[in-house]
Coordinates of C-alpha atoms in Angstrom, one line a residue:
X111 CA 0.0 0.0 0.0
X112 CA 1.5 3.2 -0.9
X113 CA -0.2 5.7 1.7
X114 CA 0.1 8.9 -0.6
X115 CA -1.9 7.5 -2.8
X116 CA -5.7 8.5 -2.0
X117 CA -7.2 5.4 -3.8
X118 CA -4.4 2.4 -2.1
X119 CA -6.0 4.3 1.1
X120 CA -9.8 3.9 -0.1
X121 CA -9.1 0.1 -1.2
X122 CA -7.4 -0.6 2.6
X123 CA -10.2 1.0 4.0
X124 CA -13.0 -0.9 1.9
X125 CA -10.9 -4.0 2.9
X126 CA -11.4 -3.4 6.5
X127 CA -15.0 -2.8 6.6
X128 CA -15.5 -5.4 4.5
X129 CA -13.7 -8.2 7.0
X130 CA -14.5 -6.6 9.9
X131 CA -18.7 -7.8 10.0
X132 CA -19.6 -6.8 13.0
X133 CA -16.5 -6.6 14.9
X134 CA -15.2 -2.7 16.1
X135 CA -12.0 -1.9 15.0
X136 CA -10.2 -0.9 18.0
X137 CA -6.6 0.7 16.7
X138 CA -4.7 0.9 13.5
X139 CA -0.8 1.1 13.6
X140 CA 0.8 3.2 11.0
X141 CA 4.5 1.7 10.0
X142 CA 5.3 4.1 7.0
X143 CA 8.3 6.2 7.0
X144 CA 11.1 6.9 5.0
X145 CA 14.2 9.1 5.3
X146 CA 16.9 10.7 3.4
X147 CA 20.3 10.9 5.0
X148 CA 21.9 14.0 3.6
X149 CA 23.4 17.0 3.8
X150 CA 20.9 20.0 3.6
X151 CA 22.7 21.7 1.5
X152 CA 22.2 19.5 -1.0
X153 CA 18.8 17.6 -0.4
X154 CA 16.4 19.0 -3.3
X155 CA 13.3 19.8 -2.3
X156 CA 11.6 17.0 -4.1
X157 CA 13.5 14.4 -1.6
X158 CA 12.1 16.6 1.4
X159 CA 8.4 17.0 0.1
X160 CA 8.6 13.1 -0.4
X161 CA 9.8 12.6 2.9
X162 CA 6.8 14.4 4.4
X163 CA 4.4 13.1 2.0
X164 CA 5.3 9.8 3.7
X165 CA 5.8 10.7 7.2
X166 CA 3.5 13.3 8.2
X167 CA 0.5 13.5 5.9

């Protein structure tokens, strides 16, 4: 599942409710993240919006 993409979120979601019945979901654990390991004065910006794209939004 790629989570900046709207529609791998709205298929994971579908998934869910479809397999949960009548079950509650209690929590859902989020493992995405990715990192660049560089020096800042020479990240380009398209590293550091990906970066947040995955991390934070």
């Amino acid at each position: 599942m790629d989570v900046t993409e709207p529609d791998d979120i709205n298929l994971a979601y579908d998934f869910v409710v479809e397999h949960l019945d009548q079950n509650e979901l209690w929590a859902v654990i989020n493992n995405a993240g990715i990192g660049n390991v560089s020096h800042i004065e020479i990240v380009t910006m398209s590293s550091i919006e990906e970066v947040f794209n995955v991390n934070l939004l």
